[in-house]
PDB file of C-alpha atoms in Angstrom:
ATOM      1  CA  MET A1283      51.098  51.186  -8.139  1.00 44.00           C
ATOM      2  CA  PRO A1284      47.917  51.130  -6.605  1.00 46.00           C
ATOM      3  CA  PRO A1285      44.410  48.744  -9.208  1.00 47.00           C
ATOM      4  CA  SER A1286      43.006  50.846 -11.388  1.00 47.00           C
ATOM      5  CA  PRO A1287      39.385  51.305  -9.937  1.00 48.00           C
ATOM      6  CA  ALA A1288      36.515  49.288 -11.211  1.00 43.00           C
ATOM      7  CA  PRO A1289      34.831  50.778 -14.625  1.00 43.00           C
ATOM      8  CA  GLU A1290      31.001  52.688 -13.357  1.00 44.00           C
ATOM      9  CA  ALA A1291      28.125  51.353 -14.644  1.00 40.00           C
ATOM     10  CA  PRO A1292      26.493  53.632 -17.035  1.00 42.00           C
ATOM     11  CA  ALA A1293      23.412  55.493 -15.614  1.00 46.00           C
ATOM     12  CA  ALA A1294      20.320  54.823 -17.090  1.00 47.00           C
ATOM     13  CA  SER A1295      18.883  56.260 -19.861  1.00 49.00           C
ATOM     14  CA  PRO A1296      16.513  58.946 -19.099  1.00 50.00           C
ATOM     15  CA  VAL A1297      14.456  58.491 -21.947  1.00 45.00           C
ATOM     16  CA  GLY A1298      14.590  54.662 -20.988  1.00 49.00           C
ATOM     17  CA  SER A1299      13.437  55.160 -17.800  1.00 57.00           C
ATOM     18  CA  ALA A1300      10.586  57.600 -18.385  1.00 62.00           C
ATOM     19  CA  ALA A1301       8.988  54.851 -20.829  1.00 75.00           C
ATOM     20  CA  VAL A1302       8.870  53.051 -17.640  1.00 76.00           C
ATOM     21  CA  PRO A1303       5.482  53.761 -16.536  1.00 78.00           C
ATOM     22  CA  ALA A1304       3.986  54.016 -19.882  1.00 80.00           C
ATOM     23  CA  VAL A1305       5.668  50.371 -20.836  1.00 84.00           C
ATOM     24  CA  PHE A1306       3.733  49.429 -17.476  1.00 85.00           C
ATOM     25  CA  VAL A1307       0.676  50.799 -17.625  1.00 85.00           C
ATOM     26  CA  VAL A1308       0.190  48.962 -21.159  1.00 86.00           C
ATOM     27  CA  LEU A1309       1.100  45.342 -19.512  1.00 86.00           C
ATOM     28  CA  TRP A1310      -0.489  45.867 -17.270  1.00 83.00           C
ATOM     29  CA  SER A1311      -3.615  46.352 -18.793  1.00 86.00           C
ATOM     30  CA  SER A1312      -3.413  43.972 -21.212  1.00 90.00           C
ATOM     31  CA  ALA A1313      -3.688  41.207 -17.910  1.00 88.00           C
ATOM     32  CA  PHE A1314      -7.513  41.746 -17.861  1.00 89.00           C
ATOM     33  CA  ILE A1315      -7.746  40.934 -21.528  1.00 91.00           C
ATOM     34  CA  ALA A1316      -5.818  37.716 -21.310  1.00 93.00           C
ATOM     35  CA  ALA A1317      -7.964  37.252 -18.171  1.00 93.00           C
ATOM     36  CA  VAL A1318     -10.878  37.485 -19.612  1.00 92.00           C
ATOM     37  CA  ILE A1319      -9.689  34.609 -22.487  1.00 94.00           C
ATOM     38  CA  GLY A1320      -8.422  32.699 -19.984  1.00 96.00           C
ATOM     39  CA  THR A1321     -11.113  32.256 -17.241  1.00 95.00           C
ATOM     40  CA  ASP A1322     -13.872  31.824 -20.682  1.00 94.00           C
ATOM     41  CA  ALA A1323     -11.441  28.880 -21.559  1.00 96.00           C
ATOM     42  CA  ALA A1324     -10.884  27.317 -17.551  1.00 97.00           C
ATOM     43  CA  PRO A1325     -12.088  28.090 -14.130  1.00 97.00           C
ATOM     44  CA  PRO A1326     -10.595  31.325 -12.503  1.00 97.00           C
ATOM     45  CA  LEU A1327      -8.573  29.968  -9.741  1.00 97.00           C
ATOM     46  CA  LEU A1328      -6.866  26.664 -11.766  1.00 97.00           C
ATOM     47  CA  LEU A1329      -5.571  30.127 -14.003  1.00 97.00           C
ATOM     48  CA  THR A1330      -4.518  31.509 -11.519  1.00 96.00           C
ATOM     49  CA  PHE A1331      -2.355  28.237  -9.916  1.00 97.00           C
ATOM     50  CA  SER A1332      -1.025  27.666 -13.206  1.00 97.00           C
ATOM     51  CA  ARG A1333      -0.160  31.758 -13.370  1.00 95.00           C
ATOM     52  CA  PHE A1334       2.100  31.226 -10.165  1.00 96.00           C
ATOM     53  CA  ALA A1335       3.176  27.966 -10.940  1.00 96.00           C
ATOM     54  CA  LEU A1336       5.035  28.275 -14.537  1.00 96.00           C
ATOM     55  CA  ALA A1337       6.066  32.662 -13.554  1.00 93.00           C
ATOM     56  CA  GLY A1338       7.550  31.126 -10.240  1.00 94.00           C
ATOM     57  CA  LEU A1339       9.027  28.644 -11.960  1.00 95.00           C
ATOM     58  CA  LEU A1340      10.436  30.483 -14.447  1.00 92.00           C
ATOM     59  CA  LEU A1341      11.765  33.556 -12.397  1.00 91.00           C
ATOM     60  CA  MET A1342      13.351  30.801 -10.734  1.00 95.00           C
ATOM     61  CA  ALA A1343      15.443  30.054 -12.995  1.00 94.00           C
ATOM     62  CA  VAL A1344      16.209  33.526 -13.557  1.00 90.00           C
ATOM     63  CA  ALA A1345      17.493  34.203 -10.363  1.00 93.00           C
ATOM     64  CA  LEU A1346      19.585  31.316 -10.036  1.00 95.00           C
ATOM     65  CA  VAL A1347      21.209  32.417 -13.286  1.00 95.00           C
ATOM     66  CA  SER A1348      21.625  35.365 -12.363  1.00 92.00           C
ATOM     67  CA  LYS A1349      23.093  34.504  -9.478  1.00 94.00           C
ATOM     68  CA  SER A1350      20.374  37.072  -7.777  1.00 92.00           C
ATOM     69  CA  PRO A1351      20.480  36.939  -3.879  1.00 95.00           C
ATOM     70  CA  TRP A1352      17.441  34.793  -1.634  1.00 96.00           C
ATOM     71  CA  PRO A1353      15.854  36.434   1.210  1.00 94.00           C
ATOM     72  CA  LYS A1354      16.506  35.049   4.459  1.00 93.00           C
ATOM     73  CA  GLY A1355      15.196  34.593   8.147  1.00 91.00           C
ATOM     74  CA  ARG A1356      12.534  37.587   8.697  1.00 93.00           C
ATOM     75  CA  LEU A1357      12.950  39.298   5.226  1.00 94.00           C
ATOM     76  CA  LEU A1358      12.292  36.262   3.521  1.00 96.00           C
ATOM     77  CA  LEU A1359       9.376  36.145   5.806  1.00 96.00           C
ATOM     78  CA  HIS A1360       8.397  39.706   4.628  1.00 96.00           C
ATOM     79  CA  VAL A1361       8.122  38.845   0.861  1.00 96.00           C
ATOM     80  CA  VAL A1362       5.570  35.764   1.462  1.00 96.00           C
ATOM     81  CA  VAL A1363       2.983  37.918   3.199  1.00 96.00           C
ATOM     82  CA  THR A1364       4.021  39.939   0.365  1.00 96.00           C
ATOM     83  CA  GLY A1365       3.523  37.744  -2.527  1.00 96.00           C
ATOM     84  CA  LEU A1366       0.174  36.040  -1.059  1.00 97.00           C
ATOM     85  CA  LEU A1367      -1.251  39.751  -0.849  1.00 96.00           C
ATOM     86  CA  MET A1368      -0.284  41.189  -4.279  1.00 93.00           C
ATOM     87  CA  GLN A1369      -0.539  37.794  -5.861  1.00 94.00           C
ATOM     88  CA  ALA A1370      -2.877  35.201  -4.250  1.00 96.00           C
ATOM     89  CA  VAL A1371      -5.065  37.990  -2.586  1.00 97.00           C
ATOM     90  CA  GLN A1372      -5.565  39.660  -6.367  1.00 94.00           C
ATOM     91  CA  PHE A1373      -5.929  37.439  -8.587  1.00 94.00           C
ATOM     92  CA  GLY A1374      -7.571  35.052  -7.277  1.00 96.00           C
ATOM     93  CA  ALA A1375     -10.191  37.678  -6.346  1.00 96.00           C
ATOM     94  CA  PHE A1376      -9.805  39.368  -9.971  1.00 95.00           C
ATOM     95  CA  TYR A1377      -9.931  36.394 -11.776  1.00 96.00           C
ATOM     96  CA  THR A1378     -13.454  35.013 -10.184  1.00 96.00           C
ATOM     97  CA  ALA A1379     -15.108  38.523 -10.471  1.00 94.00           C
ATOM     98  CA  ILE A1380     -13.686  37.856 -13.959  1.00 92.00           C
ATOM     99  CA  SER A1381     -15.066  34.846 -14.093  1.00 92.00           C
ATOM    100  CA  GLU A1382     -18.741  35.995 -12.420  1.00 90.00           C
ATOM    101  CA  GLY A1383     -19.071  38.228 -15.992  1.00 83.00           C
ATOM    102  CA  LEU A1384     -17.771  41.161 -15.292  1.00 85.00           C
ATOM    103  CA  PRO A1385     -15.897  42.998 -17.661  1.00 81.00           C
ATOM    104  CA  GLY A1386     -12.428  43.185 -17.406  1.00 81.00           C
ATOM    105  CA  GLY A1387     -12.563  47.042 -18.176  1.00 77.00           C
ATOM    106  CA  LEU A1388     -14.745  47.852 -15.220  1.00 79.00           C
ATOM    107  CA  VAL A1389     -12.146  45.077 -12.862  1.00 85.00           C
ATOM    108  CA  ALA A1390      -9.812  47.498 -13.977  1.00 81.00           C
ATOM    109  CA  LEU A1391     -12.022  50.559 -13.360  1.00 76.00           C
ATOM    110  CA  ILE A1392     -12.467  48.851  -9.250  1.00 80.00           C
ATOM    111  CA  GLN A1393      -8.610  48.205  -9.472  1.00 79.00           C
ATOM    112  CA  GLY A1394      -8.166  51.949 -10.044  1.00 73.00           C
ATOM    113  CA  PHE A1395      -9.173  52.300  -6.378  1.00 75.00           C
ATOM    114  CA  ASN A1396      -5.658  52.180  -5.861  1.00 77.00           C
ATOM    115  CA  PRO A1397      -4.045  55.075  -5.476  1.00 72.00           C
ATOM    116  CA  VAL A1398      -6.258  56.735  -3.152  1.00 74.00           C
ATOM    117  CA  LEU A1399      -5.694  53.164  -0.674  1.00 80.00           C
ATOM    118  CA  ILE A1400      -1.733  52.913  -0.881  1.00 79.00           C
ATOM    119  CA  ALA A1401      -1.986  57.049  -0.198  1.00 75.00           C
ATOM    120  CA  LEU A1402      -3.843  56.499   2.584  1.00 75.00           C
ATOM    121  CA  MET A1403      -2.087  53.608   4.114  1.00 79.00           C
ATOM    122  CA  ALA A1404       2.010  55.181   2.942  1.00 74.00           C
ATOM    123  CA  GLY A1405       0.738  58.326   4.801  1.00 72.00           C
ATOM    124  CA  PHE A1406       0.000  56.505   8.064  1.00 73.00           C
ATOM    125  CA  LEU A1407       2.331  53.764   7.588  1.00 72.00           C
ATOM    126  CA  LEU A1408       5.288  55.051   5.776  1.00 68.00           C
ATOM    127  CA  GLY A1409       5.159  58.487   7.017  1.00 70.00           C
ATOM    128  CA  GLU A1410       5.601  59.403   3.699  1.00 70.00           C
ATOM    129  CA  GLN A1411       4.458  63.533   2.621  1.00 75.00           C
ATOM    130  CA  ILE A1412       1.072  64.023   0.824  1.00 75.00           C
ATOM    131  CA  THR A1413       0.746  67.660  -0.777  1.00 78.00           C
ATOM    132  CA  ARG A1414      -2.901  69.350  -0.841  1.00 82.00           C
ATOM    133  CA  ARG A1415      -2.845  68.369  -4.969  1.00 81.00           C
ATOM    134  CA  GLN A1416      -2.052  65.173  -4.630  1.00 78.00           C
ATOM    135  CA  TRP A1417      -4.698  64.276  -2.200  1.00 81.00           C
ATOM    136  CA  PHE A1418      -7.106  66.973  -4.583  1.00 86.00           C
ATOM    137  CA  GLY A1419      -6.107  64.003  -7.496  1.00 81.00           C
ATOM    138  CA  PHE A1420      -6.700  61.446  -5.540  1.00 78.00           C
ATOM    139  CA  GLY A1421      -9.864  62.461  -4.624  1.00 83.00           C
ATOM    140  CA  VAL A1422     -10.723  63.600  -8.475  1.00 85.00           C
ATOM    141  CA  GLY A1423      -9.542  60.498  -9.717  1.00 77.00           C
ATOM    142  CA  GLY A1424     -10.932  58.074  -7.131  1.00 77.00           C
ATOM    143  CA  ALA A1425     -14.670  59.692  -8.044  1.00 83.00           C
ATOM    144  CA  GLY A1426     -13.882  58.958 -11.797  1.00 79.00           C
ATOM    145  CA  VAL A1427     -13.492  55.497 -10.814  1.00 74.00           C
ATOM    146  CA  ALA A1428     -17.188  55.426  -8.595  1.00 78.00           C
ATOM    147  CA  LEU A1429     -19.257  57.244 -11.509  1.00 79.00           C
ATOM    148  CA  ALA A1430     -17.775  54.411 -13.669  1.00 73.00           C
ATOM    149  CA  VAL A1431     -18.484  51.694 -11.360  1.00 71.00           C
ATOM    150  CA  ALA A1432     -22.009  52.819 -10.746  1.00 72.00           C
ATOM    151  CA  GLY A1433     -23.004  52.095 -14.025  1.00 65.00           C
ATOM    152  CA  ALA A1434     -21.868  48.121 -13.167  1.00 61.00           C
ATOM    153  CA  LEU A1435     -24.369  47.971 -10.573  1.00 61.00           C
ATOM    154  CA  ASP A1436     -26.809  45.207 -12.792  1.00 65.00           C
ATOM    155  CA  PHE A1437     -23.319  43.012 -12.575  1.00 68.00           C
ATOM    156  CA  SER A1438     -23.141  40.222 -10.089  1.00 76.00           C
ATOM    157  CA  VAL A1439     -22.862  42.034  -6.337  1.00 81.00           C
ATOM    158  CA  THR A1440     -20.601  38.948  -5.643  1.00 87.00           C
ATOM    159  CA  ALA A1441     -17.935  39.818  -8.500  1.00 89.00           C
ATOM    160  CA  ILE A1442     -18.081  43.832  -7.652  1.00 85.00           C
ATOM    161  CA  VAL A1443     -17.144  42.795  -3.828  1.00 90.00           C
ATOM    162  CA  LEU A1444     -14.602  40.557  -4.858  1.00 94.00           C
ATOM    163  CA  SER A1445     -12.512  42.897  -7.124  1.00 92.00           C
ATOM    164  CA  PHE A1446     -12.267  44.857  -4.052  1.00 91.00           C
ATOM    165  CA  VAL A1447     -11.398  42.276  -2.214  1.00 95.00           C
ATOM    166  CA  GLY A1448      -8.153  41.455  -4.749  1.00 95.00           C
ATOM    167  CA  LEU A1449      -7.701  45.740  -4.648  1.00 92.00           C
ATOM    168  CA  LEU A1450      -7.485  45.927  -0.986  1.00 93.00           C
ATOM    169  CA  GLY A1451      -4.897  42.869  -1.497  1.00 95.00           C
ATOM    170  CA  LEU A1452      -2.569  44.857  -4.430  1.00 91.00           C
ATOM    171  CA  SER A1453      -2.711  48.030  -2.646  1.00 90.00           C
ATOM    172  CA  ALA A1454      -1.776  45.977   0.834  1.00 92.00           C
ATOM    173  CA  GLY A1455       0.756  43.759  -0.812  1.00 93.00           C
ATOM    174  CA  THR A1456       2.396  47.326  -2.211  1.00 88.00           C
ATOM    175  CA  VAL A1457       2.873  48.869   0.899  1.00 88.00           C
ATOM    176  CA  TYR A1458       4.027  46.374   3.306  1.00 91.00           C
ATOM    177  CA  GLN A1459       6.078  45.341   0.807  1.00 90.00           C
ATOM    178  CA  LYS A1460       7.585  49.207   0.638  1.00 85.00           C
ATOM    179  CA  ARG A1461       7.798  49.109   4.760  1.00 85.00           C
ATOM    180  CA  PHE A1462       9.184  45.149   5.592  1.00 90.00           C
ATOM    181  CA  ALA A1463      10.456  43.979   2.106  1.00 88.00           C
ATOM    182  CA  GLN A1464      12.604  46.705   0.155  1.00 84.00           C
ATOM    183  CA  GLY A1465      16.141  44.515   0.595  1.00 82.00           C
ATOM    184  CA  ALA A1466      14.624  41.957  -0.744  1.00 88.00           C
ATOM    185  CA  ASP A1467      16.798  41.340  -4.331  1.00 89.00           C
ATOM    186  CA  VAL A1468      14.072  42.153  -7.348  1.00 85.00           C
ATOM    187  CA  ARG A1469      14.446  38.628  -9.073  1.00 87.00           C
ATOM    188  CA  SER A1470      14.320  36.245  -6.695  1.00 93.00           C
ATOM    189  CA  SER A1471      11.550  38.127  -4.565  1.00 93.00           C
ATOM    190  CA  THR A1472       9.067  38.405  -7.582  1.00 89.00           C
ATOM    191  CA  ALA A1473       9.920  34.027  -7.936  1.00 93.00           C
ATOM    192  CA  LEU A1474       8.832  33.902  -4.142  1.00 96.00           C
ATOM    193  CA  HIS A1475       5.686  35.441  -4.318  1.00 95.00           C
ATOM    194  CA  PHE A1476       4.332  33.631  -7.325  1.00 95.00           C
ATOM    195  CA  LEU A1477       6.226  30.244  -5.812  1.00 96.00           C
ATOM    196  CA  ALA A1478       4.531  31.251  -2.164  1.00 97.00           C
ATOM    197  CA  SER A1479       0.876  31.208  -4.029  1.00 97.00           C
ATOM    198  CA  ALA A1480       0.393  28.610  -5.993  1.00 97.00           C
ATOM    199  CA  PRO A1481       0.348  25.812  -3.360  1.00 97.00           C
ATOM    200  CA  VAL A1482      -2.644  28.528  -2.472  1.00 97.00           C
ATOM    201  CA  MET A1483      -4.310  28.201  -5.258  1.00 97.00           C
ATOM    202  CA  LEU A1484      -3.414  24.808  -5.967  1.00 97.00           C
ATOM    203  CA  LEU A1485      -5.853  23.494  -2.902  1.00 97.00           C
ATOM    204  CA  MET A1486      -8.806  26.160  -3.577  1.00 97.00           C
ATOM    205  CA  THR A1487      -9.237  25.059  -7.483  1.00 97.00           C
ATOM    206  CA  LEU A1488      -9.195  21.775  -6.071  1.00 96.00           C
ATOM    207  CA  THR A1489     -11.726  22.144  -3.522  1.00 96.00           C
ATOM    208  CA  LEU A1490     -13.357  25.094  -4.771  1.00 95.00           C
ATOM    209  CA  GLU A1491     -14.365  23.979  -8.181  1.00 95.00           C
ATOM    210  CA  ASP A1492     -14.041  22.152 -10.750  1.00 93.00           C
ATOM    211  CA  PRO A1493     -10.502  22.552 -12.272  1.00 92.00           C
ATOM    212  CA  GLU A1494     -11.520  21.414 -16.183  1.00 93.00           C
ATOM    213  CA  VAL A1495     -10.131  23.090 -19.535  1.00 96.00           C
ATOM    214  CA  THR A1496     -12.743  23.767 -22.148  1.00 95.00           C
ATOM    215  CA  ASP A1497     -10.378  25.648 -24.498  1.00 96.00           C
ATOM    216  CA  TRP A1498      -6.822  24.758 -24.719  1.00 96.00           C
ATOM    217  CA  GLY A1499      -5.645  27.059 -27.168  1.00 96.00           C
ATOM    218  CA  ALA A1500      -7.265  29.725 -25.715  1.00 95.00           C
ATOM    219  CA  PHE A1501      -6.424  28.763 -22.326  1.00 97.00           C
ATOM    220  CA  GLY A1502      -2.443  28.008 -23.645  1.00 96.00           C
ATOM    221  CA  GLY A1503      -2.977  31.444 -25.335  1.00 96.00           C
ATOM    222  CA  SER A1504      -3.759  33.524 -22.726  1.00 96.00           C
ATOM    223  CA  LEU A1505      -2.083  31.712 -19.752  1.00 96.00           C
ATOM    224  CA  ALA A1506       1.130  32.344 -21.962  1.00 95.00           C
ATOM    225  CA  TRP A1507       0.434  35.987 -22.486  1.00 94.00           C
ATOM    226  CA  ILE A1508      -0.051  36.266 -18.244  1.00 93.00           C
ATOM    227  CA  VAL A1509       3.008  34.644 -17.523  1.00 93.00           C
ATOM    228  CA  LEU A1510       5.624  36.332 -19.609  1.00 89.00           C
ATOM    229  CA  ILE A1511       3.952  39.046 -19.909  1.00 89.00           C
ATOM    230  CA  ASN A1512       2.048  39.841 -16.802  1.00 84.00           C
ATOM    231  CA  SER A1513       3.336  38.013 -14.389  1.00 78.00           C
ATOM    232  CA  VAL A1514       6.979  38.466 -15.434  1.00 77.00           C
ATOM    233  CA  GLY A1515       7.193  41.840 -17.158  1.00 79.00           C
ATOM    234  CA  THR A1516       4.809  44.069 -15.053  1.00 80.00           C
ATOM    235  CA  PHE A1517       6.338  42.543 -11.518  1.00 70.00           C
ATOM    236  CA  LEU A1518       9.631  42.935 -12.411  1.00 74.00           C
ATOM    237  CA  LEU A1519       8.585  47.056 -13.382  1.00 81.00           C
ATOM    238  CA  LEU A1520       6.832  47.070 -10.734  1.00 78.00           C
ATOM    239  CA  ASN A1521       9.116  46.218  -8.214  1.00 72.00           C
ATOM    240  CA  PHE A1522      11.907  48.152 -10.019  1.00 76.00           C
ATOM    241  CA  MET A1523       9.858  51.416 -10.069  1.00 79.00           C
ATOM    242  CA  LEU A1524       8.860  50.368  -6.512  1.00 74.00           C
ATOM    243  CA  LYS A1525      12.289  50.106  -5.823  1.00 72.00           C
ATOM    244  CA  LYS A1526      13.245  54.268  -7.347  1.00 70.00           C
ATOM    245  CA  GLN A1527       9.816  56.093  -6.236  1.00 69.00           C
ATOM    246  CA  ASP A1528       7.478  56.377  -3.418  1.00 70.00           C
ATOM    247  CA  ALA A1529       4.843  54.282  -3.289  1.00 66.00           C
ATOM    248  CA  SER A1530       2.192  56.574  -2.973  1.00 64.00           C
ATOM    249  CA  ARG A1531       3.503  57.754  -6.952  1.00 69.00           C
ATOM    250  CA  VAL A1532       3.746  54.466  -7.859  1.00 73.00           C
ATOM    251  CA  GLY A1533       0.020  53.871  -7.120  1.00 67.00           C
ATOM    252  CA  THR A1534      -0.997  56.951  -9.475  1.00 68.00           C
ATOM    253  CA  LEU A1535      -0.060  54.871 -12.538  1.00 74.00           C
ATOM    254  CA  PHE A1536      -3.212  52.867 -11.944  1.00 70.00           C
ATOM    255  CA  PHE A1537      -5.618  55.456 -11.937  1.00 71.00           C
ATOM    256  CA  LEU A1538      -5.037  55.592 -16.068  1.00 75.00           C
ATOM    257  CA  THR A1539      -4.954  51.588 -16.461  1.00 77.00           C
ATOM    258  CA  PRO A1540      -8.891  51.576 -16.671  1.00 76.00           C
ATOM    259  CA  ALA A1541      -8.823  53.669 -19.561  1.00 76.00           C
ATOM    260  CA  VAL A1542      -6.395  51.961 -21.513  1.00 82.00           C
ATOM    261  CA  THR A1543      -8.107  48.741 -20.586  1.00 82.00           C
ATOM    262  CA  ALA A1544     -11.208  49.963 -21.990  1.00 79.00           C
ATOM    263  CA  LEU A1545      -9.266  50.557 -25.618  1.00 81.00           C
ATOM    264  CA  LEU A1546      -7.577  47.141 -25.439  1.00 84.00           C
ATOM    265  CA  SER A1547     -11.112  45.765 -24.669  1.00 83.00           C
ATOM    266  CA  TRP A1548     -12.855  47.458 -27.718  1.00 80.00           C
ATOM    267  CA  LEU A1549      -9.694  47.026 -30.032  1.00 82.00           C
ATOM    268  CA  VAL A1550      -9.194  43.125 -28.870  1.00 86.00           C
ATOM    269  CA  ILE A1551     -12.609  41.892 -27.398  1.00 81.00           C
ATOM    270  CA  ASP A1552     -15.206  44.028 -28.690  1.00 78.00           C
ATOM    271  CA  GLU A1553     -15.927  45.365 -25.236  1.00 74.00           C
ATOM    272  CA  THR A1554     -17.774  48.518 -25.066  1.00 72.00           C
ATOM    273  CA  LEU A1555     -18.703  50.614 -21.510  1.00 70.00           C
ATOM    274  CA  SER A1556     -21.362  52.890 -20.824  1.00 73.00           C
ATOM    275  CA  ALA A1557     -21.411  56.709 -20.896  1.00 78.00           C
ATOM    276  CA  SER A1558     -20.902  56.963 -16.824  1.00 77.00           C
ATOM    277  CA  ALA A1559     -17.557  54.782 -17.132  1.00 74.00           C
ATOM    278  CA  ILE A1560     -16.254  57.170 -20.158  1.00 77.00           C
ATOM    279  CA  ALA A1561     -16.719  60.282 -18.217  1.00 81.00           C
ATOM    280  CA  GLY A1562     -15.372  58.297 -15.095  1.00 78.00           C
ATOM    281  CA  LEU A1563     -12.281  57.261 -17.406  1.00 73.00           C
ATOM    282  CA  VAL A1564     -11.715  61.487 -17.938  1.00 80.00           C
ATOM    283  CA  LEU A1565     -11.990  62.067 -14.388  1.00 82.00           C
ATOM    284  CA  GLY A1566      -9.710  59.207 -13.839  1.00 73.00           C
ATOM    285  CA  GLY A1567      -7.162  60.487 -16.272  1.00 70.00           C
ATOM    286  CA  VAL A1568      -7.231  64.465 -14.973  1.00 80.00           C
ATOM    287  CA  GLY A1569      -6.852  62.724 -11.017  1.00 75.00           C
ATOM    288  CA  VAL A1570      -3.865  61.377 -12.234  1.00 68.00           C
ATOM    289  CA  LEU A1571      -2.186  64.397 -13.709  1.00 67.00           C
ATOM    290  CA  LEU A1572      -3.152  66.382 -10.915  1.00 74.00           C
ATOM    291  CA  ALA A1573      -1.589  63.737  -8.246  1.00 68.00           C
ATOM    292  CA  SER A1574       1.498  62.475 -10.048  1.00 59.00           C
ATOM    293  CA  ARG A1575       3.663  65.440  -8.790  1.00 58.00           C
ATOM    294  CA  LYS A1576       4.224  66.897  -5.714  1.00 54.00           C
TER     295      LYS A1576
END
């Protein structure tokens, strides 16, 4: 008698799948608020190293318990490169920019250029087809981000440059992962992203800054949120979405984070934005509506 077929895994709930992007945007935006609080209590590279070390160990434990397959050979190298770009470059630059006085909402606005860079890179390197309406949406969204950032020129030029460096790391890492590291398991690969980036940040904090915490309560609270919610939750969601959708479509979600970050900044830490920044947020929202569908 032939064996009974194994039961099929239940299909993902359409409602749950639809909620993933919205949850991702809110959680991703909250990271900027936690970064402002954390960099007020400790040097930025120390905060970045602490985030990577704790999140890496936590996700490594999750991967081991769930018996997640670990990448080997060339795939392992690609996962490490992806992690260095998406973690070390992005957050080392972003956190330093925030510590230089650039508000978290404005860092999120600069990060809003991510869909444009991803679309350009994905089009040339991955061969993804971008429609005219998507390109128009990218243009409108990019113009909105540019308008918002233009009102921030009275802040440190170094901080603004660092924010664009962080943006480049995120965009390049997203496309690199889509091109070279698609076969890696989400749990083990995300753990390796953090574990590969932690030693880099440790070396930088020991050589470039005085790693001293001035407010352990604020530092511990922001670090706990960044590790549990932002490092683990958002990057698992990001990797999940990259496996299910085109890189360019996932990238359009980043047009929404400036508006959400601005709202959270106002509610939590009483940060406000200029009229030009608000106008830029509106344009960014229009851009994402146009670019989110093919």
